[in-house]
Coordinates of C-alpha atoms and ligand atoms in Angstrom, one line a residue:
Chain A
M1151 CA 0.4 -0.3 -0.2
S1152 CA 1.3 3.5 -0.9
L1153 CA 2.4 6.1 1.4
N1154 CA 0.6 8.5 0.4
A1155 CA -2.5 9.6 2.5
Q1156 CA -5.3 10.4 -0.4
S1157 CA -4.7 6.9 -2.1
A1158 CA -4.4 5.4 0.9
R1159 CA -8.1 6.6 2.4
A1160 CA -9.0 5.6 -1.1
T1161 CA -8.6 2.4 -0.6
H1162 CA -11.2 1.6 2.2
G1163 CA -14.3 3.8 0.0
P1164 CA -17.0 3.7 2.1
A1165 CA -18.3 0.7 4.0
A1166 CA -18.9 -1.2 0.8
G1167 CA -21.2 -4.6 1.1
A1168 CA -19.1 -7.0 -1.5
A1169 CA -21.9 -6.3 -4.3
N1170 CA -20.2 -3.0 -5.0
D1171 CA -16.9 -3.1 -4.1
P1172 CA -15.2 -4.0 -7.5
A1173 CA -12.6 -5.8 -5.4
A1174 CA -14.2 -8.2 -4.2
G1175 CA -14.9 -9.6 -8.1
A1176 CA -16.6 -12.0 -9.7
G1177 CA -15.9 -15.4 -8.2
W1178 CA -14.2 -13.7 -4.4
E1179 CA -15.0 -15.8 -0.9
P1180 CA -14.0 -14.9 2.4
R1181 CA -10.4 -15.8 3.8
I1182 CA -10.8 -16.4 7.0
I1183 CA -7.8 -18.1 9.1
G1184 CA -8.6 -20.0 12.7
F1185 CA -6.4 -20.4 15.1
C1186 CA -7.9 -23.6 16.8
C1187 CA -6.4 -25.0 20.9
N1188 CA -4.8 -28.3 19.7
W1189 CA -7.5 -29.6 23.1
C1190 CA -10.8 -28.7 22.3
S1191 CA -11.8 -27.2 19.0
Y1192 CA -9.4 -28.6 17.0
A1193 CA -10.3 -31.6 18.0
G1194 CA -13.9 -30.2 17.3
A1195 CA -12.6 -28.9 14.4
D1196 CA -11.6 -32.5 13.0
L1197 CA -14.8 -34.4 14.6
A1198 CA -16.8 -32.3 12.1
G1199 CA -14.6 -33.5 9.3
T1200 CA -14.8 -37.1 10.4
S1201 CA -18.6 -36.7 10.9
R1202 CA -18.7 -35.4 7.3
L1203 CA -20.3 -32.0 8.3
E1204 CA -20.7 -29.3 5.7
Y1205 CA -19.0 -26.2 5.9
P1206 CA -17.8 -24.0 3.9
P1207 CA -14.0 -24.2 2.3
T1208 CA -13.2 -21.0 3.8
I1209 CA -11.0 -21.3 6.9
R1210 CA -7.5 -22.2 7.2
V1211 CA -7.3 -23.5 10.8
I1212 CA -3.7 -23.0 13.1
R1213 CA -3.3 -25.5 15.7
V1214 CA -1.9 -23.6 18.5
P1215 CA -1.7 -25.0 22.0
C1216 CA -4.0 -23.1 24.2
S1217 CA -6.0 -20.7 22.8
G1218 CA -3.6 -18.0 25.3
R1219 CA -1.4 -18.6 22.3
V1220 CA -2.8 -16.2 20.5
N1221 CA -0.9 -13.3 20.4
P1222 CA -2.9 -10.4 19.2
Q1223 CA -0.3 -9.5 17.0
F1224 CA -0.6 -12.3 14.7
I1225 CA -4.6 -11.1 14.6
V1226 CA -3.1 -8.2 13.4
R1227 CA -1.0 -10.0 11.0
A1228 CA -3.6 -12.6 10.1
F1229 CA -5.3 -9.7 7.9
Q1230 CA -1.8 -7.7 7.1
K1231 CA -1.4 -10.2 4.8
G1232 CA -4.9 -10.3 3.5
A1233 CA -7.3 -12.5 5.8
D1234 CA -11.2 -10.8 5.3
G1235 CA -11.5 -12.7 9.2
V1236 CA -10.2 -14.0 12.1
L1237 CA -11.5 -17.0 14.2
V1238 CA -9.3 -17.8 17.8
A1239 CA -11.4 -20.5 19.2
G1240 CA -10.7 -22.7 22.4
C1241 CA -12.4 -24.6 25.2
H1242 CA -14.9 -23.6 27.3
P1243 CA -14.1 -21.1 29.9
G1244 CA -13.1 -23.6 33.1
D1245 CA -12.1 -26.0 30.8
C1246 CA -8.6 -25.0 29.7
H1247 CA -6.1 -28.1 29.3
Y1248 CA -3.5 -25.8 31.4
S1249 CA -6.7 -25.0 34.0
T1250 CA -6.9 -20.5 33.0
G1251 CA -5.3 -20.1 29.8
N1252 CA -8.5 -19.2 28.3
Y1253 CA -9.2 -16.8 31.2
F1254 CA -6.4 -14.9 30.1
T1255 CA -7.4 -14.8 26.4
R1256 CA -10.7 -13.7 27.2
R1257 CA -9.7 -10.9 28.7
R1258 CA -7.0 -9.6 25.8
L1259 CA -9.0 -10.2 23.2
Q1260 CA -12.2 -8.4 24.8
V1261 CA -9.4 -5.0 24.6
A1262 CA -7.8 -6.5 21.2
R1263 CA -11.3 -6.4 19.7
R1264 CA -11.9 -3.6 20.2
F1265 CA -9.0 -1.6 20.4
L1266 CA -9.4 -3.1 16.7
E1267 CA -12.6 -1.9 16.2
Y1268 CA -10.9 1.5 17.5
L1269 CA -8.9 1.2 14.3
G1270 CA -11.5 1.1 11.9
I1271 CA -11.4 -2.8 12.0
D1272 CA -14.5 -4.4 12.0
P1273 CA -15.7 -5.9 15.2
R1274 CA -17.3 -8.9 13.0
R1275 CA -14.3 -9.4 11.2
L1276 CA -12.5 -11.3 14.3
R1277 CA -14.5 -13.6 16.6
V1278 CA -13.4 -15.4 19.5
T1279 CA -15.9 -18.4 20.6
W1280 CA -15.5 -21.7 22.6
V1281 CA -15.6 -25.2 21.2
S1282 CA -15.5 -28.5 22.9
A1283 CA -13.9 -31.9 21.2
S1284 CA -17.6 -32.8 20.7
E1285 CA -19.0 -29.5 19.4
G1286 CA -18.0 -30.7 15.5
Q1287 CA -22.0 -29.0 14.4
K1288 CA -20.4 -25.6 16.7
F1289 CA -18.0 -25.8 14.7
A1290 CA -19.3 -26.4 11.2
D1291 CA -22.1 -23.4 12.4
T1292 CA -19.6 -20.7 13.6
V1293 CA -17.7 -21.0 10.4
R1294 CA -20.8 -21.2 8.1
E1295 CA -22.6 -18.2 10.5
M1296 CA -18.8 -16.1 9.8
T1297 CA -19.1 -16.4 5.9
E1298 CA -22.0 -15.3 5.4
E1299 CA -21.8 -12.1 7.8
I1300 CA -18.4 -11.3 6.2
R1301 CA -19.5 -12.0 2.9
A1302 CA -21.6 -9.3 3.4
L1303 CA -19.0 -7.2 4.3
G1304 CA -16.6 -7.7 1.6
P1305 CA -13.0 -7.6 1.6
N1306 CA -11.5 -6.4 4.4
R1307 CA -8.4 -3.3 3.4
V1308 CA -7.7 -1.9 6.6
M1309 CA -4.4 -2.3 7.4
R1310 CA -3.9 -4.8 4.4
D1311 CA -0.7 -5.3 3.1
E1312 CA -0.4 -5.5 -1.4
P1313 CA -2.9 -7.6 -2.1
Chain B
M1222 CA 10.7 31.8 36.5
S1223 CA 8.5 32.8 39.5
G1224 CA 10.6 33.7 42.2
E1225 CA 9.3 30.6 44.2
M1226 CA 11.0 28.9 41.4
R1227 CA 14.3 31.3 41.4
A1228 CA 14.7 30.2 45.6
T1229 CA 14.3 26.3 44.8
N1230 CA 17.4 26.5 41.9
G1231 CA 19.0 27.7 44.9
E1232 CA 18.3 24.7 47.3
L1233 CA 18.4 22.2 44.5
R1234 CA 21.9 22.8 43.4
E1235 CA 23.0 22.9 46.6
K1236 CA 21.3 20.0 48.6
V1237 CA 22.6 18.7 44.6
A1238 CA 26.0 19.2 45.9
G1239 CA 26.0 18.1 49.1
L1240 CA 24.7 14.4 47.9
L1241 CA 28.0 13.6 45.5
A1242 CA 30.4 15.0 47.7
A1243 CA 28.9 13.1 50.5
G1244 CA 29.6 10.0 47.7
Q1245 CA 25.3 9.6 48.4
V1246 CA 25.1 9.3 45.0
R1247 CA 27.3 9.1 42.2
V1248 CA 25.7 10.7 39.7
F1249 CA 22.1 13.5 39.7
L1250 CA 20.4 13.4 37.1
G1251 CA 18.9 16.2 36.4
Y1252 CA 18.0 19.5 33.9
R1253 CA 20.4 21.8 32.3
A1254 CA 19.7 25.2 30.0
G1255 CA 19.0 23.7 26.5
R1256 CA 19.4 25.8 23.0
T1257 CA 16.2 27.3 22.9
P1258 CA 14.2 29.1 25.7
L1259 CA 11.9 26.9 25.5
R1260 CA 13.2 23.9 26.5
V1261 CA 16.2 22.4 28.3
R1262 CA 18.4 19.0 28.0
P1263 CA 19.8 16.8 30.8
H1264 CA 22.0 17.1 33.3
H1265 CA 23.9 14.2 34.0
V1266 CA 25.6 15.8 37.4
L1267 CA 28.6 14.0 37.6
G1268 CA 30.5 16.4 41.0
P1269 CA 29.9 19.0 42.9
E1270 CA 30.4 21.4 41.1
Q1271 CA 28.7 20.4 37.6
A1272 CA 25.1 21.1 40.5
D1273 CA 25.5 25.2 39.4
D1274 CA 24.1 24.4 35.5
L1275 CA 20.3 22.8 37.8
V1276 CA 17.4 24.2 36.6
W1277 CA 14.4 24.1 37.9
N1278 CA 11.4 25.5 35.6
E1279 CA 8.5 25.8 33.9
F1280 CA 10.1 24.0 30.5
C1281 CA 11.4 21.0 32.7
A1282 CA 8.3 19.1 31.0
P1283 CA 10.5 15.5 30.0
S1284 CA 11.0 13.1 32.6
L1285 CA 14.2 11.6 33.0
A1286 CA 12.7 8.7 34.6
K1287 CA 14.2 6.0 31.5
Y1288 CA 17.7 7.2 31.7
L1289 CA 17.9 5.1 35.1
L1290 CA 17.9 1.9 33.8
D1291 CA 21.4 2.3 31.8
E1292 CA 21.9 4.6 34.8
Q1293 CA 21.8 1.5 36.8
E1294 CA 23.7 -0.4 34.9
D1295 CA 27.4 1.0 36.8
E1296 CA 28.1 0.9 40.8
G1297 CA 26.3 2.8 42.7
R1298 CA 22.7 4.8 43.8
V1299 CA 21.8 6.9 41.1
G1300 CA 20.1 10.7 42.8
V1301 CA 16.8 11.6 40.1
L1302 CA 15.0 15.1 40.3
V1303 CA 11.3 14.0 39.6
K1304 CA 8.0 15.4 39.3
A1305 CA 4.8 13.8 40.2
C1306 CA 4.2 11.9 37.0
D1307 CA 8.1 11.5 36.9
L1308 CA 7.5 9.4 40.0
R1309 CA 4.5 7.6 38.8
A1310 CA 6.9 6.4 35.9
T1311 CA 9.6 5.4 38.3
R1312 CA 7.2 3.3 40.0
R1313 CA 5.9 1.7 36.9
L1314 CA 9.6 0.8 36.2
V1315 CA 10.0 -0.7 40.0
A1316 CA 6.5 -2.9 39.8
D1317 CA 7.7 -4.0 36.3
R1318 CA 10.9 -5.4 38.5
R1319 CA 13.0 -3.2 35.9
L1320 CA 14.2 -0.4 38.3
D1321 CA 16.0 -1.2 42.4
R1322 CA 14.3 1.1 44.0
E1323 CA 17.2 0.6 47.0
R1324 CA 19.2 1.9 43.9
V1325 CA 17.6 4.9 43.6
L1326 CA 17.1 8.7 45.2
L1327 CA 14.0 10.6 44.4
V1328 CA 14.4 14.4 44.8
G1329 CA 10.9 15.1 44.1
V1330 CA 9.9 19.1 43.1
A1331 CA 6.5 20.0 43.5
C1332 CA 5.4 21.2 39.8
P1333 CA 3.7 24.1 39.1
G1334 CA 2.3 22.8 35.2
M1335 CA 4.8 23.1 32.4
V1336 CA 5.0 24.8 29.7
D1337 CA 3.9 22.8 25.9
A1338 CA 6.8 24.9 23.8
R1339 CA 4.8 22.7 20.9
K1340 CA 1.4 24.4 21.5
V1341 CA 4.1 27.9 22.2
E1342 CA 6.1 27.3 18.8
S1343 CA 2.6 27.1 16.8
L1344 CA 0.6 29.2 17.8
H1345 CA 4.3 32.2 17.7
P1346 CA 6.3 31.5 15.2
G1347 CA 9.5 32.5 15.1
P1348 CA 12.3 32.6 17.5
I1349 CA 11.7 33.5 20.6
V1350 CA 15.0 34.9 22.7
E1351 CA 13.3 34.6 26.2
A1352 CA 11.0 32.9 27.9
G1353 CA 9.5 32.4 31.1
V1354 CA 6.3 33.1 33.8
R1355 CA 5.8 36.0 35.4
D1356 CA 2.6 36.5 38.1
G1357 CA 0.7 33.9 36.4
K1358 CA 1.3 34.8 32.7
L1359 CA 4.3 33.2 30.1
V1360 CA 6.3 35.8 29.0
L1361 CA 7.9 35.4 25.2
Q1362 CA 10.2 37.5 23.3
T1363 CA 11.1 37.2 19.9
S1364 CA 13.7 38.5 18.4
T1365 CA 12.8 41.5 17.6
G1366 CA 12.2 42.5 20.7
E1367 CA 8.8 42.4 21.1
V1368 CA 6.9 41.0 24.4
K1369 CA 3.8 39.5 24.8
E1370 CA 2.0 38.4 27.3
L1371 CA -0.2 34.8 27.2
P1372 CA -2.3 33.3 29.6
R1373 CA 0.4 30.2 31.0
E1374 CA -2.2 27.5 31.2
E1375 CA -3.7 28.0 27.9
Y1376 CA 0.3 26.8 27.0
L1377 CA 0.0 23.8 29.3
L1378 CA 0.9 20.7 28.6
D1379 CA -2.4 17.7 28.2
R1380 CA -0.9 15.8 30.2
C1381 CA -0.5 19.5 33.9
L1382 CA -4.7 20.0 33.4
H1383 CA -5.1 16.2 34.2
C1384 CA -2.7 16.2 37.3
E1385 CA -4.2 15.4 40.1
D1386 CA -2.4 16.0 42.6
P1387 CA 1.3 18.3 41.7
N1388 CA 2.9 17.2 45.0
P1389 CA 5.5 14.1 45.4
R1390 CA 5.0 11.6 48.0
D1391 CA 6.9 9.4 49.5
V1392 CA 10.2 10.4 47.8
D1393 CA 13.9 10.8 50.0
L1394 CA 13.8 14.3 49.5
V1395 CA 12.0 17.7 48.9
V1396 CA 12.9 20.3 47.6
G1397 CA 11.0 23.5 47.3
P1398 CA 7.5 24.2 48.5
E1399 CA 4.1 22.7 48.1
V1400 CA 2.3 23.8 44.5
A1401 CA -1.9 24.1 45.4
P1402 CA -3.4 20.8 43.5
R1403 CA -6.1 22.3 40.8
P1404 CA -9.7 22.2 40.7
A1405 CA -10.0 17.7 40.5
R1406 CA -11.0 16.9 36.6
T1407 CA -13.0 13.7 35.7
R1408 CA -11.2 12.1 32.2
D1409 CA -14.3 12.4 30.0
Y1410 CA -11.5 10.9 26.7
A1411 CA -13.1 13.7 24.7
E1412 CA -10.1 12.6 22.5
V1413 CA -11.4 8.8 22.7
A1414 CA -15.1 9.5 22.1
E1415 CA -14.1 11.9 18.5
I1416 CA -12.8 9.2 17.0
L1417 CA -15.8 6.6 18.3
A1418 CA -18.1 9.1 16.3
M1419 CA -16.8 8.6 13.3
P1420 CA -17.9 5.3 10.7
L1421 CA -15.7 2.7 10.6
A1422 CA -13.7 3.4 7.0
E1423 CA -13.8 7.0 8.2
R1424 CA -11.6 5.8 11.6
A1425 CA -9.3 3.5 9.2
A1426 CA -8.6 6.6 6.6
Y1427 CA -8.2 8.8 10.0
W1428 CA -5.2 6.6 10.9
D1429 CA -4.2 6.3 7.4
R1430 CA -3.0 9.2 8.0
Q1431 CA -1.4 9.7 10.8
F1432 CA 0.3 6.7 11.2
S1433 CA 1.9 7.7 7.2
R1434 CA 3.5 10.1 8.8
C1435 CA 5.8 7.7 11.8
V1436 CA 9.3 7.5 11.0
R1437 CA 9.5 5.1 12.8
C1438 CA 13.0 6.5 15.2
F1439 CA 11.2 4.7 18.0
A1440 CA 11.1 7.7 20.2
C1441 CA 7.9 7.2 21.8
R1442 CA 8.8 4.1 23.2
N1443 CA 12.8 4.3 24.6
V1444 CA 10.5 7.1 26.2
C1445 CA 8.0 5.6 27.5
P1446 CA 7.8 3.9 31.6
A1447 CA 6.1 0.6 30.1
C1448 CA 7.9 0.0 27.6
S1449 CA 11.4 -1.2 29.2
C1450 CA 11.7 -5.0 27.7
R1451 CA 15.6 -6.1 27.7
E1452 CA 14.7 -7.5 24.6
C1453 CA 11.0 -5.6 22.1
C1454 CA 9.8 -7.4 19.5
F1455 CA 11.1 -4.7 16.8
D1456 CA 13.8 -5.1 17.5
V1457 CA 14.7 -8.1 16.5
W1458 CA 15.2 -10.7 13.2
E1459 CA 13.4 -14.0 14.3
P1460 CA 10.7 -14.2 14.3
M1461 CA 10.9 -10.7 12.4
W1462 CA 7.2 -9.0 14.5
L1463 CA 7.9 -6.4 12.8
S1464 CA 10.2 -5.4 9.3
R1465 CA 11.7 -2.7 8.2
E1466 CA 9.4 -2.1 5.2
V1467 CA 7.8 1.4 5.9
S1468 CA 4.1 0.9 5.0
V1469 CA 1.2 1.6 5.9
S1470 CA 0.2 -1.9 6.8
E1471 CA 3.3 -2.2 9.0
Q1472 CA 3.1 0.8 11.0
Y1473 CA -0.8 -0.3 11.7
M1474 CA 1.5 -3.3 13.2
F1475 CA 4.1 -1.0 15.0
H1476 CA 1.4 0.7 16.8
F1477 CA -1.7 -1.3 17.7
T1478 CA 1.3 -3.2 19.3
R1479 CA 3.8 -0.2 21.0
A1480 CA 0.4 0.2 22.7
F1481 CA -1.2 -2.7 23.3
H1482 CA 1.8 -3.8 24.4
V1483 CA 1.1 -1.0 27.3
A1484 CA -2.0 -1.4 27.5
G1485 CA -3.4 -1.2 31.8
R1486 CA 0.1 -0.3 32.0
C1487 CA 0.6 3.1 30.6
V1488 CA 1.0 5.8 33.0
D1489 CA -1.2 8.0 31.2
C1490 CA 2.2 10.9 31.2
G1491 CA 1.9 12.0 28.0
E1492 CA 5.9 11.3 27.3
C1493 CA 5.5 9.4 23.8
E1494 CA 3.0 12.0 22.0
R1495 CA 5.8 14.8 23.2
V1496 CA 8.5 13.0 21.9
C1497 CA 6.8 12.3 18.8
P1498 CA 9.3 14.2 16.1
V1499 CA 5.8 14.2 13.9
G1500 CA 3.3 15.1 16.4
I1501 CA 0.9 11.4 15.8
P1502 CA -1.5 11.6 18.5
L1503 CA -0.5 8.6 20.5
M1504 CA -2.3 9.6 23.5
K1505 CA -5.6 8.8 21.6
L1506 CA -4.2 5.6 21.3
N1507 CA -3.5 4.7 25.0
R1508 CA -6.5 6.3 26.0
A1509 CA -9.1 4.7 24.4
L1510 CA -7.6 0.9 26.0
Q1511 CA -7.5 3.0 29.6
K1512 CA -11.8 3.3 28.9
E1513 CA -12.0 0.2 27.6
I1514 CA -10.3 -2.0 31.0
Q1515 CA -12.1 0.5 32.2
E1516 CA -15.3 -0.2 31.7
L1517 CA -14.4 -3.9 31.0
F1518 CA -13.6 -4.9 34.2
G1519 CA -13.8 -2.0 36.5
V1520 CA -10.2 -0.9 36.9
E1521 CA -10.6 2.6 38.7
R1522 CA -7.2 4.3 38.4
P1523 CA -5.8 1.9 35.2
W1524 CA -2.9 4.6 34.7
D1525 CA -1.8 3.6 39.0
P1526 CA 1.1 1.4 38.9
D1527 CA -0.5 0.7 42.4
E1528 CA -3.6 -1.0 40.5
K1529 CA -3.3 -4.9 39.3
E1530 CA -1.7 -5.2 35.7
P1531 CA -5.1 -5.8 34.3
L1532 CA -4.0 -7.7 31.9
A1533 CA -1.9 -10.0 33.9
M1534 CA -5.0 -11.6 35.6
Y1535 CA -8.5 -13.0 35.1
A1536 CA -11.7 -12.7 37.3
P1537 CA -14.3 -15.9 36.2
G1538 CA -16.9 -13.6 35.6
D1539 CA -15.4 -11.5 33.0
P1540 CA -17.9 -10.4 30.5
D1541 CA -17.4 -13.2 27.5
F1542 CA -17.9 -13.1 24.0
H1543 CA -21.0 -14.1 21.8
Ligands
SF4_2239 S1 2.2 4.8 26.6 FE1 3.0 7.2 26.7 S2 1.7 7.7 28.1 FE2 2.3 6.1 28.4 S3 3.3 5.6 30.1 FE3 4.2 5.1 28.1 S4 4.9 7.5 27.3 FE4 4.0 7.6 29.0
SF4_2240 S1 7.7 8.8 18.3 FE1 6.7 9.5 16.3 S2 7.6 9.1 14.5 FE2 8.9 8.7 16.4 S3 8.2 6.6 15.9 FE3 6.9 6.7 17.8 S4 5.4 7.8 16.8 FE4 6.7 7.0 15.2

């Protein structure tokens, strides 16, 4: 992205949906990066797969040892490198494999999510949710919902590097 | 300089010379005259004879707290002149276990409010040959001999307008008389509300404009008492959190990270914004985080180093995501 303020401003355009965003193109599909905790959500995603539950192929899953591993800088980097949405999924509060990791995640990401919104990122582009190893259906539903929501929002342009 | 401040100058020089002569401190950090009348420079006083160059006036805005980290690398105790806001900075460094309180001798001075050189320079461009405060008025003399008398309050640093108590407490030594606190002001976060009133696309455009001016000098980080990691993520090559490329995208990474890393620990001293050579409104980022932390977790004074670090703890009943 150019450092020229005028052109930088122009790239954001109005808060438009995919339909009237020329950059969205005809075949545009949302790109979602999903950080999944190894103990619950990754297993939940696996269950969705082995149960042959259908969900859109818009998500790229990155396995992390705990949702607490998700440094908010990872989220910024994802948006920089072209993600239209980021999903962080961990064990339900109280069920963390490391007892309390997800409690810290919850605090930290509540602040990060609001801060990103302050910088201009639509909060619907960052979703944090709790998915246990037995909740394959919840994982599939979450990805489907998020994909629809982001499809309506159109491609993310804020803090994105060259497309 | 007011008469009281003149007296304080004498007292300061005498006491510092005494501390150095008695070997109570190895070095004393204070201020000396700068190259323009609106600015002072840090003065590292190494012997009693250098104490005569110390000054204390309405332009001593810089915090000297961060120099303590370098100075404590050498043997001996380090003396430092602190205003109430600087004291909060030293308490932050102690709370973060970066500074050993026993190795520091804090000399407190009550502060009447510091003049914001930027405010003066933007409203009165052109060389100023003399500046001072007399009878509550900021008095400037220009190179053409013109003398301007201005209302001092309008030229103070923003942080001074929000100062809760200008008298440093719990220091090792005090110089000068007490100063009456200014009327209490509640934080209204007006600057944050201004951003929140913008639609998202407008916010992004605003931050694009601000961040794209950043020259990555790191002055904001270097001065910050809450930013004191021995190894900063911006300095390491592996992993490369921040590339050397200067793009708007990387500026977001830099500014998000700088602000987020001090979230819940920022002491609201305003030094980052004061030292930024291009005038990026960094306090709008820090204050937004303070406000969020207050609202989300009920932390009353997130800028107070005595508060338990809000992002290093949790409560089972914290607000959840839906
Ligand atoms: S972020 Fe700025 S206001 Fe906060 S402690 Fe650091 S220098 Fe002071
Ligand atoms: S002081 Fe200003 S220009 Fe320098 S790195 Fe910080 S924000 Fe950028």
